Short mmCIF file of C-alpha atoms and ligand atoms in Angstrom, two decimals:
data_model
loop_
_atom_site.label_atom_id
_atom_site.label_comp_id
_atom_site.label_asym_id
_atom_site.label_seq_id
_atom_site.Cartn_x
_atom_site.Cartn_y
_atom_site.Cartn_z
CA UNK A 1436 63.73 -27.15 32.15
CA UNK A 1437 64.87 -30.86 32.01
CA UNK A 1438 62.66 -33.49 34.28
CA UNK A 1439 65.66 -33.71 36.21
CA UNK A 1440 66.20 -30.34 36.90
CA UNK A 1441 62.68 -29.62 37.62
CA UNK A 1442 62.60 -32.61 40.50
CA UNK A 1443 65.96 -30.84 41.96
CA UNK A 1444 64.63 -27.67 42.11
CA UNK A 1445 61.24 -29.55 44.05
CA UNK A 1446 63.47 -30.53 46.38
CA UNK A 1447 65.88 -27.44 47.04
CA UNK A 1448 62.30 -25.56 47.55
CA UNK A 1449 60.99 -28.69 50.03
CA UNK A 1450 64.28 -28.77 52.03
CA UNK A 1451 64.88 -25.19 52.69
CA UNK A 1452 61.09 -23.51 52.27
CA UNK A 1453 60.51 -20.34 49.63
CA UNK A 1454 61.55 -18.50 48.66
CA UNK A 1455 64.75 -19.33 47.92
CA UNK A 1456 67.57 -18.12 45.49
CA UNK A 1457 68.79 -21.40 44.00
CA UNK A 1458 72.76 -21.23 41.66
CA UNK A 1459 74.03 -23.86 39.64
CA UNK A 1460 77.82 -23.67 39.99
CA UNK A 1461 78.31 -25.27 37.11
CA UNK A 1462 76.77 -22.73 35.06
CA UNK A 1463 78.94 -19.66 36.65
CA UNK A 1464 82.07 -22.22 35.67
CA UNK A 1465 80.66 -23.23 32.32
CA UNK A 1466 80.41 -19.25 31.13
CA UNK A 1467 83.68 -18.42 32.37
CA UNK A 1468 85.02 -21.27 29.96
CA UNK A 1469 82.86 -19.89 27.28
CA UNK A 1470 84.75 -16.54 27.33
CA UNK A 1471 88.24 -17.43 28.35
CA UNK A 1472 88.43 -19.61 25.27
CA UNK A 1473 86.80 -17.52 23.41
CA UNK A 1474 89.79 -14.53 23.76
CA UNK A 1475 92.50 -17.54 24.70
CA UNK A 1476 94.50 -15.97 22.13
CA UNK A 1477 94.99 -12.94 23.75
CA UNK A 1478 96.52 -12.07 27.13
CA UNK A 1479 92.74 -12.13 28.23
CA UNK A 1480 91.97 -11.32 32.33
CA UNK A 1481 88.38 -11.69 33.07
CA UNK A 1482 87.40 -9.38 35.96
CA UNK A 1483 84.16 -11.02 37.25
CA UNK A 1484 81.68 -7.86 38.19
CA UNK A 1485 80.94 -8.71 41.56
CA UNK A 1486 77.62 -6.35 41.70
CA UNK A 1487 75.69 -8.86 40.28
CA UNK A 1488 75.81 -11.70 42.96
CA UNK A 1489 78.29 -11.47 45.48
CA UNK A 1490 77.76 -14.00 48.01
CA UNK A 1491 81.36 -15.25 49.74
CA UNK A 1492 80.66 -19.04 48.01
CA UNK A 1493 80.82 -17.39 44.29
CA UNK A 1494 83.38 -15.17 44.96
CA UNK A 1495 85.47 -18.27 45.73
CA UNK A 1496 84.17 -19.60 43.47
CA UNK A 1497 85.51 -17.92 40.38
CA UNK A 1498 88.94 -16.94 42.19
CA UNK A 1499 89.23 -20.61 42.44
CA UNK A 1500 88.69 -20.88 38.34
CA UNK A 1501 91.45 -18.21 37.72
CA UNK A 1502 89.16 -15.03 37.35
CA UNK A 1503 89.44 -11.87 38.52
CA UNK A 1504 87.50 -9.44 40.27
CA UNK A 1505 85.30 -5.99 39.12
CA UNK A 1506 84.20 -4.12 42.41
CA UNK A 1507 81.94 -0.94 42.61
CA UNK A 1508 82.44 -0.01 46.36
CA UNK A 1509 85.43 -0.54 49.02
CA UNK A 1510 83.05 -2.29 50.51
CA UNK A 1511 82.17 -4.94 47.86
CA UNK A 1512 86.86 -5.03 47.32
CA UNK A 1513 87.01 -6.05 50.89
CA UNK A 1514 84.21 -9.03 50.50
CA UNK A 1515 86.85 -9.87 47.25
CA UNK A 1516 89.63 -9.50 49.40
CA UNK A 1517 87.96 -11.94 52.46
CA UNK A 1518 86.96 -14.70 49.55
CA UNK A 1519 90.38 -14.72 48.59
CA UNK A 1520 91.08 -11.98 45.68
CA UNK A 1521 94.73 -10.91 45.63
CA UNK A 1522 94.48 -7.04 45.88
CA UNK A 1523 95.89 -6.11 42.66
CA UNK A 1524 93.70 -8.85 40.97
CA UNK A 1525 91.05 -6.56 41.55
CA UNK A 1526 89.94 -3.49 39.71
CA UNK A 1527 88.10 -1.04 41.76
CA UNK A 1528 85.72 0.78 39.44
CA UNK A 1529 83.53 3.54 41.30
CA UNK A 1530 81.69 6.43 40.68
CA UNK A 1531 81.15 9.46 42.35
CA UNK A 1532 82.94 8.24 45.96
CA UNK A 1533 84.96 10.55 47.98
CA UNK A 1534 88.85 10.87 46.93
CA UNK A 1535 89.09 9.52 50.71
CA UNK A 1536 87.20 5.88 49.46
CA UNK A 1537 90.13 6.11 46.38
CA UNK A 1538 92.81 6.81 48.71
CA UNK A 1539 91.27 3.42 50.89
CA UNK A 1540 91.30 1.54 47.35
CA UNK A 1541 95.23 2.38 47.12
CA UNK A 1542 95.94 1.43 50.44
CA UNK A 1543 94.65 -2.11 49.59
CA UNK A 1544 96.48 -2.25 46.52
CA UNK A 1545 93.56 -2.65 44.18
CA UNK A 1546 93.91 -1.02 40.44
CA UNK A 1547 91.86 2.40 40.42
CA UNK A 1548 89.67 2.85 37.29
CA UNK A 1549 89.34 6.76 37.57
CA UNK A 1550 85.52 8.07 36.64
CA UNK A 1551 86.19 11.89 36.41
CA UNK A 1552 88.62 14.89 36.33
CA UNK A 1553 88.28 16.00 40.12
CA UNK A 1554 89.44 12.52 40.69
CA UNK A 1555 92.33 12.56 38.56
CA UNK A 1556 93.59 15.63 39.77
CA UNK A 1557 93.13 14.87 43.25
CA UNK A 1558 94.97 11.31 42.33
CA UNK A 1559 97.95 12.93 40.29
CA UNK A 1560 98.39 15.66 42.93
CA UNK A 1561 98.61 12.67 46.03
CA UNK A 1562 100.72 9.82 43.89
CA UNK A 1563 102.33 11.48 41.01
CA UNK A 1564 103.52 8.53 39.43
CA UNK A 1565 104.07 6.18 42.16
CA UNK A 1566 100.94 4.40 41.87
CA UNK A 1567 99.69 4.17 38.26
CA UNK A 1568 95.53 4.18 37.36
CA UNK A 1569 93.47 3.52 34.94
CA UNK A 1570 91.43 5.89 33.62
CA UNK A 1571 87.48 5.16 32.58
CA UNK A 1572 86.44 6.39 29.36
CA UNK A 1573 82.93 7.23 27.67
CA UNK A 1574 83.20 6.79 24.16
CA UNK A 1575 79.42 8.03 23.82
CA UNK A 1576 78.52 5.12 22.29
CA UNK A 1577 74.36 4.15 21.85
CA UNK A 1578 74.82 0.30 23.06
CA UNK A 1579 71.78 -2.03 23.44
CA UNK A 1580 69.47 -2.57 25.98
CA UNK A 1581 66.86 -0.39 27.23
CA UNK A 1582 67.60 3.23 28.38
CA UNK A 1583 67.62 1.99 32.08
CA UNK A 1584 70.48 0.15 31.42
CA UNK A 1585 72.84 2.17 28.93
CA UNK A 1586 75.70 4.12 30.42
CA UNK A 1587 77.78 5.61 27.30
CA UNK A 1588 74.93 7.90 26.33
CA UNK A 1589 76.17 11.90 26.55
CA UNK A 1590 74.10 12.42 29.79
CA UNK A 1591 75.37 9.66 31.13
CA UNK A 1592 76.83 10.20 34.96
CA UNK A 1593 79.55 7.47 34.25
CA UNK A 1594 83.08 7.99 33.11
CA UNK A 1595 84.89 10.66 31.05
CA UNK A 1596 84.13 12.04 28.12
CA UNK A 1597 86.06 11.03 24.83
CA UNK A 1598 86.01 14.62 24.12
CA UNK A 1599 87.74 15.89 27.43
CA UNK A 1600 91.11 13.78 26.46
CA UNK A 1601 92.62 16.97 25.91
CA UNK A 1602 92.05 17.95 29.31
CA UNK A 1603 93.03 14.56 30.34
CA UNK A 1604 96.34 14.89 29.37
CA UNK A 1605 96.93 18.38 30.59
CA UNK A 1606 95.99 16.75 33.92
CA UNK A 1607 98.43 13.46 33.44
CA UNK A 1608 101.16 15.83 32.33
CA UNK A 1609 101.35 18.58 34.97
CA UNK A 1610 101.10 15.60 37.59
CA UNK A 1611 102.57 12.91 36.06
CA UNK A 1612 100.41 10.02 36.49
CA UNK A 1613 101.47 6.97 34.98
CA UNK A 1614 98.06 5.63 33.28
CA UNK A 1615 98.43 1.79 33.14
CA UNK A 1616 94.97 0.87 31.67
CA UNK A 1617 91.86 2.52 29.68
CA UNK A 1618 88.18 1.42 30.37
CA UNK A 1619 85.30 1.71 28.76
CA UNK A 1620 81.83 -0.24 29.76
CA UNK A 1621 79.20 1.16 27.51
CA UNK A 1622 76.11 -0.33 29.29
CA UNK A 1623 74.70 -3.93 29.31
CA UNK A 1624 72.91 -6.21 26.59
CA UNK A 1625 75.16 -5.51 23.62
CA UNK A 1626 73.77 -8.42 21.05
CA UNK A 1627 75.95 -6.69 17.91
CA UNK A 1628 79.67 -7.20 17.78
CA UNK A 1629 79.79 -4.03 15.77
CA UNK A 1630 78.80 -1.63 18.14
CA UNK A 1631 81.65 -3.00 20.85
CA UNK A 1632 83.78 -3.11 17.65
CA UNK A 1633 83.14 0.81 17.58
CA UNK A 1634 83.69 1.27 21.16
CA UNK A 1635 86.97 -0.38 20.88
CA UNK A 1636 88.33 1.94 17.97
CA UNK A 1637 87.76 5.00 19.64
CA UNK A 1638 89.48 3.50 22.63
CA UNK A 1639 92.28 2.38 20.54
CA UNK A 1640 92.65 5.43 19.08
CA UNK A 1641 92.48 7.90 22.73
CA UNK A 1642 94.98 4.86 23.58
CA UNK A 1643 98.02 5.90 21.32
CA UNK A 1644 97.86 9.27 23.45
CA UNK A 1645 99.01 7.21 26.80
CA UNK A 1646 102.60 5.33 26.52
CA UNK A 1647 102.88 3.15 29.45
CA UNK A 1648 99.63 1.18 29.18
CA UNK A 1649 99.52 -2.59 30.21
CA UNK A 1650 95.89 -3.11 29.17
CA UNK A 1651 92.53 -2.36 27.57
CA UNK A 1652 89.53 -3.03 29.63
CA UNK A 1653 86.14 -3.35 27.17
CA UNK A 1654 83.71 -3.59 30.14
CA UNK A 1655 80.73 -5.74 29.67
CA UNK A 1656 77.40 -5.84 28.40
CA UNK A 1657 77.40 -9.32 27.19
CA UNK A 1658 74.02 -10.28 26.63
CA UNK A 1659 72.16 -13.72 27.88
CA UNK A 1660 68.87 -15.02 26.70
CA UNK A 1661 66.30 -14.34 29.13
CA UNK A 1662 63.19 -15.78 26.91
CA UNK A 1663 63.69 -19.03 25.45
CA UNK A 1664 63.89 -17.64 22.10
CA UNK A 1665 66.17 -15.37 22.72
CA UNK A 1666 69.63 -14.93 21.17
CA UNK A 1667 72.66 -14.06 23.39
CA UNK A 1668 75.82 -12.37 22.72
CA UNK A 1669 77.58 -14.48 20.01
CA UNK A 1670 80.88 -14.68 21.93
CA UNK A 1671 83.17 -16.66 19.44
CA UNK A 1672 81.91 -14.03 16.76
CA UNK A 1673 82.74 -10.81 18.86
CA UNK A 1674 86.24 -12.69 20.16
CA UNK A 1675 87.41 -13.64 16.81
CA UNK A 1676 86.45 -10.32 15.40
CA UNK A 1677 87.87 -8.29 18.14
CA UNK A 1678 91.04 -10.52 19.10
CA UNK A 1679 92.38 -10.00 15.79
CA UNK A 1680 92.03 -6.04 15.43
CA UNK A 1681 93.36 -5.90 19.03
CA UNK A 1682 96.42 -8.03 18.00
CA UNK A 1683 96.79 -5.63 15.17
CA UNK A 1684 96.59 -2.12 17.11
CA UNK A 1685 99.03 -3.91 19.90
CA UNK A 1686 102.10 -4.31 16.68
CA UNK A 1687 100.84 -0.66 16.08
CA UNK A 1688 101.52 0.52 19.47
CA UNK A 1689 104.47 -1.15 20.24
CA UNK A 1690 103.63 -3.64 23.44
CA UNK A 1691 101.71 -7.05 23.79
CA UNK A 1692 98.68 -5.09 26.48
CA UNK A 1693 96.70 -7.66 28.14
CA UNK A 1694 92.75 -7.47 27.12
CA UNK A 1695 90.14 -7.44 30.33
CA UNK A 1696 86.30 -7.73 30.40
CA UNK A 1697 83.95 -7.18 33.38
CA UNK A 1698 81.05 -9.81 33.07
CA UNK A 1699 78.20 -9.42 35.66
CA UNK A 1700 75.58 -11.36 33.85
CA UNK A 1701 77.36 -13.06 31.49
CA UNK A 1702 78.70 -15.02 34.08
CA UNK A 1703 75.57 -14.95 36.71
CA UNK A 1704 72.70 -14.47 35.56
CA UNK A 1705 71.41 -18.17 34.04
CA UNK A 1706 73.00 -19.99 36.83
CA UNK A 1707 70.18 -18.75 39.05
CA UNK A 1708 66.33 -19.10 40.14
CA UNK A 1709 64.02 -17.39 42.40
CA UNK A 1710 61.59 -20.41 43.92
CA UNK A 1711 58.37 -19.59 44.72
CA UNK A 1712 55.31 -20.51 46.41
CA UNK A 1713 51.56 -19.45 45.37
CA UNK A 1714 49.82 -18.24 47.88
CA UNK A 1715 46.65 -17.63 46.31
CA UNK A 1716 45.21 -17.63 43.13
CA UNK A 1717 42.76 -14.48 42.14
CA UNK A 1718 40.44 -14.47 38.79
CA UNK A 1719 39.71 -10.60 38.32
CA UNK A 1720 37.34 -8.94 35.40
CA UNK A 1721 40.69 -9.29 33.36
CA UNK A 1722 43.61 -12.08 33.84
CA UNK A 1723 44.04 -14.38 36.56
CA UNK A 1724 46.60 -13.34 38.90
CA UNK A 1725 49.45 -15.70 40.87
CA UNK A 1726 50.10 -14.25 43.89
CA UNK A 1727 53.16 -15.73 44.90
CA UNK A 1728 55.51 -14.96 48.66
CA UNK A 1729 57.72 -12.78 47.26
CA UNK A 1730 57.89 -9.44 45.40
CA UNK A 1731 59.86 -6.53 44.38
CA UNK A 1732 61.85 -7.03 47.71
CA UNK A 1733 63.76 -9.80 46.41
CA UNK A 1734 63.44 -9.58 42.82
CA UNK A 1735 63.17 -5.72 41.34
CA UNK A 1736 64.45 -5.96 38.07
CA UNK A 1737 61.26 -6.87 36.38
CA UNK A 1738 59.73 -3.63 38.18
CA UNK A 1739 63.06 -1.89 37.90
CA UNK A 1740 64.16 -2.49 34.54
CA UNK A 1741 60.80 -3.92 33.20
CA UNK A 1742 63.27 -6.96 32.69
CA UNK A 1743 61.52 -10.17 31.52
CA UNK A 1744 62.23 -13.17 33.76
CA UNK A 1745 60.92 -16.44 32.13
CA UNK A 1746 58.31 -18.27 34.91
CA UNK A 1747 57.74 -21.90 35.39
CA UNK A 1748 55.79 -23.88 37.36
CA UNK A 1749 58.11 -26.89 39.01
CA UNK A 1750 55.05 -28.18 40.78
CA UNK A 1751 53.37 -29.30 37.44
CA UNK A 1752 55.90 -28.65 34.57
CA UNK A 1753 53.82 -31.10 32.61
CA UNK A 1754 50.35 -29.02 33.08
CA UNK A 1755 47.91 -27.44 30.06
CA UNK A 1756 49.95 -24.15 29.45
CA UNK A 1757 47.52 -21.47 30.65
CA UNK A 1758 47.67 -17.46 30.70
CA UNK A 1759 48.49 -15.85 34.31
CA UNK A 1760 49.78 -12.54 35.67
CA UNK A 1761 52.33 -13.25 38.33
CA UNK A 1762 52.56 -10.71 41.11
CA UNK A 1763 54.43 -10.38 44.71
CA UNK A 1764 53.22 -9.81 48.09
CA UNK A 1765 54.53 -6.34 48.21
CA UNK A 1766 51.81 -3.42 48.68
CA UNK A 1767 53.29 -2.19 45.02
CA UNK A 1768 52.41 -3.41 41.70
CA UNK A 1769 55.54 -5.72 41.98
CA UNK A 1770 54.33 -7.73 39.02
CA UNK A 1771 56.79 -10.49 37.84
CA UNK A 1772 55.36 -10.90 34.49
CA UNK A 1773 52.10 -10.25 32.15
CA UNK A 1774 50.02 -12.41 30.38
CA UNK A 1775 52.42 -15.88 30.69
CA UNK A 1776 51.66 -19.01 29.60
CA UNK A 1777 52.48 -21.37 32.41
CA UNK A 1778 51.19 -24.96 33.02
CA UNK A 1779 48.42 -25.37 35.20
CA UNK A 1780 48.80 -23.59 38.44
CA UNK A 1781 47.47 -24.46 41.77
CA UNK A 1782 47.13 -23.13 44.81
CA UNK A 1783 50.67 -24.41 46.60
CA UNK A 1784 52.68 -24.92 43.88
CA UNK A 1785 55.88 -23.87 43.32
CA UNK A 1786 57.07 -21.70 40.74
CA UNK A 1787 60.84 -21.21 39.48
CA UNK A 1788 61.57 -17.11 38.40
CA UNK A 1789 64.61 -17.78 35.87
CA UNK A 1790 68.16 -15.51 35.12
CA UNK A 1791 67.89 -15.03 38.78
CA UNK A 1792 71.72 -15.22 39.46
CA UNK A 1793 72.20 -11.44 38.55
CA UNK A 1794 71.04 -8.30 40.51
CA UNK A 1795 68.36 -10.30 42.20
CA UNK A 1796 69.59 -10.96 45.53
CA UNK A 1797 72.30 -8.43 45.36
CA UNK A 1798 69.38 -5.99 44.86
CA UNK A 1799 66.98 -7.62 47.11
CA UNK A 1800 66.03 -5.76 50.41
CA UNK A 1801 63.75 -5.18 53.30
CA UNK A 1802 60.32 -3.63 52.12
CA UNK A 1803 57.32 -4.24 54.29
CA UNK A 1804 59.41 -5.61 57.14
CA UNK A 1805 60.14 -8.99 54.40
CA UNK A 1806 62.76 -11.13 55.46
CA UNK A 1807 65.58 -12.03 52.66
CA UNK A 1808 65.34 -15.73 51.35
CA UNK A 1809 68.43 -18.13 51.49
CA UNK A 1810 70.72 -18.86 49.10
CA UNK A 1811 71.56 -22.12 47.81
CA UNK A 1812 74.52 -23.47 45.87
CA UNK A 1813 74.35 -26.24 43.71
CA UNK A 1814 77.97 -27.89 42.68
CA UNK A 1815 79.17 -30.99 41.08
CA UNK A 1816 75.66 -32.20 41.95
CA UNK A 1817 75.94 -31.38 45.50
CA UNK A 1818 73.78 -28.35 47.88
CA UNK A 1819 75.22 -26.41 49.67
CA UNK A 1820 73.18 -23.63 52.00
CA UNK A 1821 75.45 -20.81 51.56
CA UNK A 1822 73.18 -18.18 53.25
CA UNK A 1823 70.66 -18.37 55.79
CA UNK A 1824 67.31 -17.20 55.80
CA UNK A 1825 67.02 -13.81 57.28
CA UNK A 1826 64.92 -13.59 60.70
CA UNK A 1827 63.34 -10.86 62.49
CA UNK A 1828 66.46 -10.03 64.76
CA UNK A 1829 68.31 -9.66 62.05
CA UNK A 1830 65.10 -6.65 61.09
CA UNK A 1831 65.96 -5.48 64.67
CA UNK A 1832 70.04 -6.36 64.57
CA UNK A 1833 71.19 -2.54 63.69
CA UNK A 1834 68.15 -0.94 65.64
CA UNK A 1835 68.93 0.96 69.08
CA UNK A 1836 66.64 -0.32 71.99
C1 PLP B 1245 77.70 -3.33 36.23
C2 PLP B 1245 79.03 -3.27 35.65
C3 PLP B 1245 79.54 -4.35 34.93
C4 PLP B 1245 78.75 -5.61 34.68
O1 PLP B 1245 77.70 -5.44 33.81
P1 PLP B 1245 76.86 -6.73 33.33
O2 PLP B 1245 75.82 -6.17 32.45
O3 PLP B 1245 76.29 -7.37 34.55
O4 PLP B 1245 77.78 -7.65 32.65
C5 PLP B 1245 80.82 -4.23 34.45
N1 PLP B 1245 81.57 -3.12 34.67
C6 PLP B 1245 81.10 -2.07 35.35
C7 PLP B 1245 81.97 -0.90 35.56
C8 PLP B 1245 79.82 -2.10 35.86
O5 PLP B 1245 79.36 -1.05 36.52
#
């Protein structure tokens, strides 16, 4: 983290108290560059997956840069719709909803990404053909990542099988459903181009089966560095590779489709830290423990996913690195992260959690009565408070007295 970076952070965490979920808007707009140029060759629509952070100031955000939207729920299309989404700029993508929550999804005009047969039968037998669907595919593909994370496995709960196509036809046939777009999203932290190389040929090859298709959508999974070692998803590599055998199967079948991608964390995640204050330090018979006011109730997915989230201390960034166990205030072993080197920590200071723009405050809750911590936007050098810190009526808000 640069000096100046470090004394902006001081004073985000001095203005508005920790914790506090700090995003650099100029990240989010700086990754959505990075791919759009990346697949400019292509008829490229970037659906941003709005699971990962979906405050009303991002949202906005990207619409404003010309992206798309990815939503999971009705719930999270009608937050699209209020930041400013145009309904058929969204793709609603769920799994295992009610055929009513589909038939709300129509009603919006949002593009259905169907997740199973029952679905599809129950959408062919209520549209027919008047309102065409796209239809989610699991190409049963081992992506990368940890097991927590993978969703093309074969006992995976998420789309439908490559080898029920058969079946999927039948169904398209007898009801006539007009399939305007395949899906596939094989899980997240895909670091080899070869693997989404080998999703995309099965797709393109269950694609020449459908005639009226407008566009591919390859999911996500791009990965970001969390450590600062790390390697990401080499994005010019996978583009180049993948623009030019999807320009090739487009001559084969006859129509220029359009190629979409669902980034949650590609476009999220590094804009965003988790500030922190130590509340106590604790020397045990084994490490010496941070105890810091927060926990697993804003930040699970070093608990959940045993996801590494690199820790610095803003207080004293130029402190003698020493070795610490960082841990929440949660009665769990919320532990943020073993055995780091971190400069010299007091009592007091203030620690930044990093690649906290993805599933951390979208996943964040209430656990031990724990109020949720603000957000703040950073943007062309100005903050912005674009959520308030939670307080105890907002505990008793949806309580009956
Ligand atoms: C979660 C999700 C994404 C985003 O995944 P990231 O790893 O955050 O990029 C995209 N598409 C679908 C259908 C998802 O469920």
């Amino acid at each position: 983290m640069s000096n100046t970076e470090n004394s902006l952070l001081l004073g985000i965490a001095q203005k508005f108290g920790t914790p506090v979920y700090v995003y650099d808007g100029n990240v989010i707009l700086n990754q959505y560059e990075k791919i759009t140029n990346a697949f400019a060759s292509c008829k490229t629509k970037i659906k941003y997956a709005c699971k990962a952070l979906n405050n009303q100031h991002i949202l906005k955000l990207l619409q404003q840069a010309g992206c798309g939207l990815d939503v999971v729920s009705i719930e999270e299309a009608q937050l699209g719709i209020k930041a400013g989404f145009a309904p058929d700029e969204i793709l609603f993508t769920p799994n295992c909803v009610s055929f009513n929550e589909i038939k709300q999804g129509v009603d919006l005009g949002l593009v259905i990404n169907i997740d199973n047969l029952s679905m599809l039968q129950q959408f062919g037998h209520t549209y027919g053909a008047t309102v065409p669907c796209c239809i989610r595919i699991n190409p049963h593909i081992a992506a990368g990542g940890n097991i927590h994370i993978q969703t093309g496995h074969i006992d995976s709960k998420f789309g439908i099988s490559i080898h029920q196509l058969r079946h999927v036809i039948r169904i398209i046939e007898a009801e006539n459903i007009h399939i305007s777009g395949l899906h596939m999203h094989t899980g997240s932290d895909i670091l080899d181009a070869e693997v989404f190389l080998q999703g995309a040929e099965l797709l393109f090859e269950c694609a020449t089966a459908f005639k009226k298709l407008s566009f591919i959508d390859f999911g996500s999974g791009f990965k970001v560095p969390y450590k600062p070692d790390d390697v990401s998803t080499d994005i010019d590599q996978l583009a180049s590779a993948l623009t030019s055998r999807f320009k090739e199967f487009c001559k084969q079948y006859g129509s220029e489709l359009e190629i979409w991608f669902e980034p949650g964390k590609f476009l999220v995640s590094e804009c965003g830290n988790l500030l922190v204050s130590v509340n106590v330090l604790k020397q045990t018979t084994s490490t010496v423990f941070v105890g810091v006011n927060s926990g697993q109730n804003h930040l699970i997915r070093p608990m959940f996913y045993d996801a590494y989230h690199h820790i610095t201390n803003v207080s004293n960034p130029t402190g003698k690195p020493r070795l610490y166990s960082v841990v929440g205030y949660i009665c769990e072993t919320d532990t943020f992260g073993w055995d780091r080197k971190i400069a010299e920590v007091h009592e007091g200071d203030i620690l930044a959690i990093a690649n906290a723009g993805a599933y951390g405050y979208a996943m964040s809750n209430n656990y031990n009565a724990r109020l949720r911590p603000p957000e703040v936007l950073i943007l062309n050098g100005k903050t912005t408070l674009i959520r308030r810190r939670e307080t105890l009526d907002d505990l008793l808000a949806t309580q009956i007295s």
